[in-house]
GROMACS .gro file of C-alpha atoms in nm:
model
  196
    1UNK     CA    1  11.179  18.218  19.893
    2UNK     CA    2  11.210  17.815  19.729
    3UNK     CA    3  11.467  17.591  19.763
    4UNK     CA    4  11.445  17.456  19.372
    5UNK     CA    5  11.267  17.111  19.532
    6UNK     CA    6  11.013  17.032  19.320
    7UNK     CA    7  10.657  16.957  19.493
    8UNK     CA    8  10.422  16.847  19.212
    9UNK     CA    9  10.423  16.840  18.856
   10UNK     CA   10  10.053  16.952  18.671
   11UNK     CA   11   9.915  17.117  18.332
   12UNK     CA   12   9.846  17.402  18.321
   13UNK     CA   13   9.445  17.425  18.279
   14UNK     CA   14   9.393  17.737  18.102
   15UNK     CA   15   9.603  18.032  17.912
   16UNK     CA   16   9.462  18.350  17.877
   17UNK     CA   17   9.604  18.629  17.672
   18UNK     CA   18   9.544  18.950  17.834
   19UNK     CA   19   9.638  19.321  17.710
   20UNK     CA   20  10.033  19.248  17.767
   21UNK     CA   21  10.005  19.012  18.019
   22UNK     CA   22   9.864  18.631  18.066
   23UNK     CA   23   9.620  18.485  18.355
   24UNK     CA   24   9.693  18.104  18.399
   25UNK     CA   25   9.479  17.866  18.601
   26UNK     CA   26   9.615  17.549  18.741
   27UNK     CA   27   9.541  17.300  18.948
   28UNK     CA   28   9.767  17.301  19.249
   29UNK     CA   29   9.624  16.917  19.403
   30UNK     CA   30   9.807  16.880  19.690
   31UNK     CA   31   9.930  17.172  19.714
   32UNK     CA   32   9.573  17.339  19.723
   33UNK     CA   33   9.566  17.225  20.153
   34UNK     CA   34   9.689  17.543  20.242
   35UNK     CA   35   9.685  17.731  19.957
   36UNK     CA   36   9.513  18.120  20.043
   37UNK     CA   37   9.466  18.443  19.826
   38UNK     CA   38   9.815  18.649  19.795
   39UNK     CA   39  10.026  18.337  19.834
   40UNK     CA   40  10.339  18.259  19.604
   41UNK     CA   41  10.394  17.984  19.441
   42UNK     CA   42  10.719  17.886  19.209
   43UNK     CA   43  10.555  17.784  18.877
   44UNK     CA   44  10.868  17.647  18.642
   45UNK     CA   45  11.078  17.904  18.810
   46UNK     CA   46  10.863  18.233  18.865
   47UNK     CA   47  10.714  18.322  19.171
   48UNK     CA   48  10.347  18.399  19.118
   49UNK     CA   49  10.097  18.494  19.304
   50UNK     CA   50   9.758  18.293  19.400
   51UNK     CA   51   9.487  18.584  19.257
   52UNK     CA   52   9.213  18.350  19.224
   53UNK     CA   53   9.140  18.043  19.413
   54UNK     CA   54   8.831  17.805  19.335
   55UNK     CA   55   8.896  17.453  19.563
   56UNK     CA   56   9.205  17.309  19.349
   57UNK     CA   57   9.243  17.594  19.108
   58UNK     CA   58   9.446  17.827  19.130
   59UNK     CA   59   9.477  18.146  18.904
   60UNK     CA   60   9.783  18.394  18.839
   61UNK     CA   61   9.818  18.682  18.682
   62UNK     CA   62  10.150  18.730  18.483
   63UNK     CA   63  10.288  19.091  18.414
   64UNK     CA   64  10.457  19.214  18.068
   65UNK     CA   65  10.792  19.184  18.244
   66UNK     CA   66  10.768  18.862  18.361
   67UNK     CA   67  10.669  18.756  17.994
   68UNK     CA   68  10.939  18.972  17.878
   69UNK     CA   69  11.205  18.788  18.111
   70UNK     CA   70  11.046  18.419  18.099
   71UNK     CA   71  10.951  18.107  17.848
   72UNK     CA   72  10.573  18.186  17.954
   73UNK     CA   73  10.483  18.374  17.667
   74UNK     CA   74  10.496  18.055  17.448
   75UNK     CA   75  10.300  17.838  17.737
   76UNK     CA   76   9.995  17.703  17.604
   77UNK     CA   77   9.706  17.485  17.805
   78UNK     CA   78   9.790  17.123  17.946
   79UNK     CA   79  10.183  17.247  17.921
   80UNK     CA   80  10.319  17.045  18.280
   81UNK     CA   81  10.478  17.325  18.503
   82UNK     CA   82  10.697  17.265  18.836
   83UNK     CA   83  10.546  17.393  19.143
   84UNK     CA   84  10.635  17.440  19.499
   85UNK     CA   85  10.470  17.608  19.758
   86UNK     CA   86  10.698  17.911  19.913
   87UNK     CA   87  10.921  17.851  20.278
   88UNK     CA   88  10.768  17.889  20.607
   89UNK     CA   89  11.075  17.968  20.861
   90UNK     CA   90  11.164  17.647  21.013
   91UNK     CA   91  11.132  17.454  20.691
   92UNK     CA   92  11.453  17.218  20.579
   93UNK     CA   93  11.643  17.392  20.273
   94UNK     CA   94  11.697  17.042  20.080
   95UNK     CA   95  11.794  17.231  19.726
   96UNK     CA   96  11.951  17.548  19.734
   97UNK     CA   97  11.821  17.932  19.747
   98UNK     CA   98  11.575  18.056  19.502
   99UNK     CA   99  11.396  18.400  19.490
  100UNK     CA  100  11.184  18.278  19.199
  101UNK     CA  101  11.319  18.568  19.018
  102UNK     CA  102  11.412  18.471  18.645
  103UNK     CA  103  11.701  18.584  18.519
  104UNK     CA  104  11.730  18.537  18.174
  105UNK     CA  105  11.625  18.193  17.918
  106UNK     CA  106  11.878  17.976  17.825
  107UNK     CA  107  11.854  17.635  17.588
  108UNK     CA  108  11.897  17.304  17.598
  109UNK     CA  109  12.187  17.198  17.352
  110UNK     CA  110  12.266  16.850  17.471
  111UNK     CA  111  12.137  16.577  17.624
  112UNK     CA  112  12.318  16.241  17.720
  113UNK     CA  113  12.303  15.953  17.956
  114UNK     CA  114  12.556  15.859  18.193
  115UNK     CA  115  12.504  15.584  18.413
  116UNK     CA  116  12.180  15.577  18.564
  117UNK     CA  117  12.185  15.987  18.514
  118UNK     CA  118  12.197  16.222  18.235
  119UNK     CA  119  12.375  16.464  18.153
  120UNK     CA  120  12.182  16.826  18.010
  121UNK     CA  121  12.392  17.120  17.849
  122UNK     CA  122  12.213  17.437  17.842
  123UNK     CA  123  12.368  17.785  17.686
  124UNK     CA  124  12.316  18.124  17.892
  125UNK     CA  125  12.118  18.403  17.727
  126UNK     CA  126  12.328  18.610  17.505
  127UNK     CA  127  12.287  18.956  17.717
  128UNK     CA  128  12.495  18.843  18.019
  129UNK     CA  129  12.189  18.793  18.264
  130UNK     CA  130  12.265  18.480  18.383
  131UNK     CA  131  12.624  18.390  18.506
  132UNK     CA  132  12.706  18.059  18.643
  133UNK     CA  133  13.055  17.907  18.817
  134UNK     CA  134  13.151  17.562  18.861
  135UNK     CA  135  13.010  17.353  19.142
  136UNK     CA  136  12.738  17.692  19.182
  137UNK     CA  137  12.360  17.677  19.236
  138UNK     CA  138  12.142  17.758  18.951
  139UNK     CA  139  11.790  17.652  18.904
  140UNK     CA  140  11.606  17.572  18.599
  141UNK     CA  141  11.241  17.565  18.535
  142UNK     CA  142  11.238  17.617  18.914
  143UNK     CA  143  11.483  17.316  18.997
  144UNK     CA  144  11.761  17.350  19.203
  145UNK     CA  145  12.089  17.201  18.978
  146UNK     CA  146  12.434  17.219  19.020
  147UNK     CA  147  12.617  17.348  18.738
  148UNK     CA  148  12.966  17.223  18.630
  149UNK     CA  149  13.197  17.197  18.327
  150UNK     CA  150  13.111  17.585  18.256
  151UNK     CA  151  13.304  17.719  17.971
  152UNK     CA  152  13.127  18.056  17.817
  153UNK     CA  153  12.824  18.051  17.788
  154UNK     CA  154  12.758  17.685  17.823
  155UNK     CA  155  12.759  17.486  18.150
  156UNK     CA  156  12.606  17.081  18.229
  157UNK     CA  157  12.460  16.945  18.510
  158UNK     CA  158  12.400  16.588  18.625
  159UNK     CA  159  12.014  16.484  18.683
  160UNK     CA  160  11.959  16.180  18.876
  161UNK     CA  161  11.680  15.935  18.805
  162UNK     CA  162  11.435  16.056  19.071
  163UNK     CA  163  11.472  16.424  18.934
  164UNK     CA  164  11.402  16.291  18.589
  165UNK     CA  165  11.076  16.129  18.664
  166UNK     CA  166  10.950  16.390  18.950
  167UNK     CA  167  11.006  16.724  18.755
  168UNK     CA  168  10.953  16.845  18.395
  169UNK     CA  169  11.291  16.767  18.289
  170UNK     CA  170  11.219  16.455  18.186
  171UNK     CA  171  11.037  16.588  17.885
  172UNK     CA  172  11.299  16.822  17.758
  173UNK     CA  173  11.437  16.785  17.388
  174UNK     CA  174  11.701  16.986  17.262
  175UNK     CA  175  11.633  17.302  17.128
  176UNK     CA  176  11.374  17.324  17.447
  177UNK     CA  177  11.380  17.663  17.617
  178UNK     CA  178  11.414  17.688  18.007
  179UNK     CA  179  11.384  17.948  18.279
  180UNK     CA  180  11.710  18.039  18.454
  181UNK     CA  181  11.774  18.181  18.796
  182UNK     CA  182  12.150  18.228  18.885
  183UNK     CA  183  12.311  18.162  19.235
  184UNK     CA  184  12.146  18.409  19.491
  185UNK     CA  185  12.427  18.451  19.708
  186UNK     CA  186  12.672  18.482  19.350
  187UNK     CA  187  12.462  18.693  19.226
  188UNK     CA  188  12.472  18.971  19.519
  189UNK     CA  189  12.876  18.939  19.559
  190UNK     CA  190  12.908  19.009  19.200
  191UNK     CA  191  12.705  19.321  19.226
  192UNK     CA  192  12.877  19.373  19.556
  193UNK     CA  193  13.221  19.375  19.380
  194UNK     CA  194  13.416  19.702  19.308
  195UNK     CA  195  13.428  19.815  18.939
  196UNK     CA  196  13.115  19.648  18.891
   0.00000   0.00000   0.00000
């Protein structure tokens, strides 16, 4: 489990294409203090798991599905990923729920200031993966947002300076594709509900 709080921002040091699957290495920095074999780690999103570990770097090993569900199958090296390391029980949850379970890839289609913020608008992936409500959780590239002014399959969210510089969001443009992970809690009460 992540809360969506970013912990450090690095390229990624090396892409390898595999038979239907990648291996990335990165370099975790800080993050490398209590890093072990086996342990996950949110990279932009997707819980991976440490495979390799050589001091700093780290390597993962990325399945067909999570290509098939994810923007990693256009990542290339020295792309900047989000990372956080996973809970330990006792931790503060400062962001919100996150599995690190993509749901679907949605797209930037506008980007604004407002005040000292900005304002992104993504759209949801056309197959209904990802469902969002107003004032719900919803992480992107492994960031824990709050989405509002949803109508179809568009919603905004408001990113405050300190997001902006300490994540990858930053360098979005539009057109830019992102990793989506809908509320946890919506997610299992829609599933939950009858008819469904």
């Amino acid at each position: 489990m992540f809360t969506g709080i970013v912990e450090h921002v690095a390229p990624l040091a090396q892409v390898q294409r595999l038979d239907g699957g990648l291996r990335l290495t990165i370099d975790l920095g800080p993050l490398a203090a209590d890093a072990v074999l086996g342990a996950s780690i949110c990279v932009d999103g997707a819980c991976l798991t440490i495979s390799q570990l050589d001091a700093t770097r780290a390597g993962f090993d990325v399945s067909a599905e999570s290509l098939r569900k994810t923007t990693m199958g256009a990542w290339r090296s020295g792309r900047p990923v989000n990372l956080e390391r996973a809970l330990a029980f006792g931790d503060r949850l400062g962001g919100h729920l996150l599995s690190g379970h993509v749901d679907g890839v949605g797209r930037l289609v506008e980007r604004r200031p407002e005040g000292d913020s900005e304002r992104f608008s993504f759209v949801l992936p056309d197959d209904g993966s990802v469902r969002v409500v107003e004032k719900g959780s919803i992480g992107i590239d492994g960031i824990s947002l709050t989405s509002w002014n949803c109508q179809g399959a568009r919603f905004s969210v408001a990113v405050i300076p300190h997001t902006l510089r300490q994540t990858t969001l930053g360098r979005l443009r539009v057109g830019d594709r992102v990793n989506l992970e809908a509320d946890l809690i919506g997610r299992w009460v829609e599933r939950l509900l009858p008819g469904r």
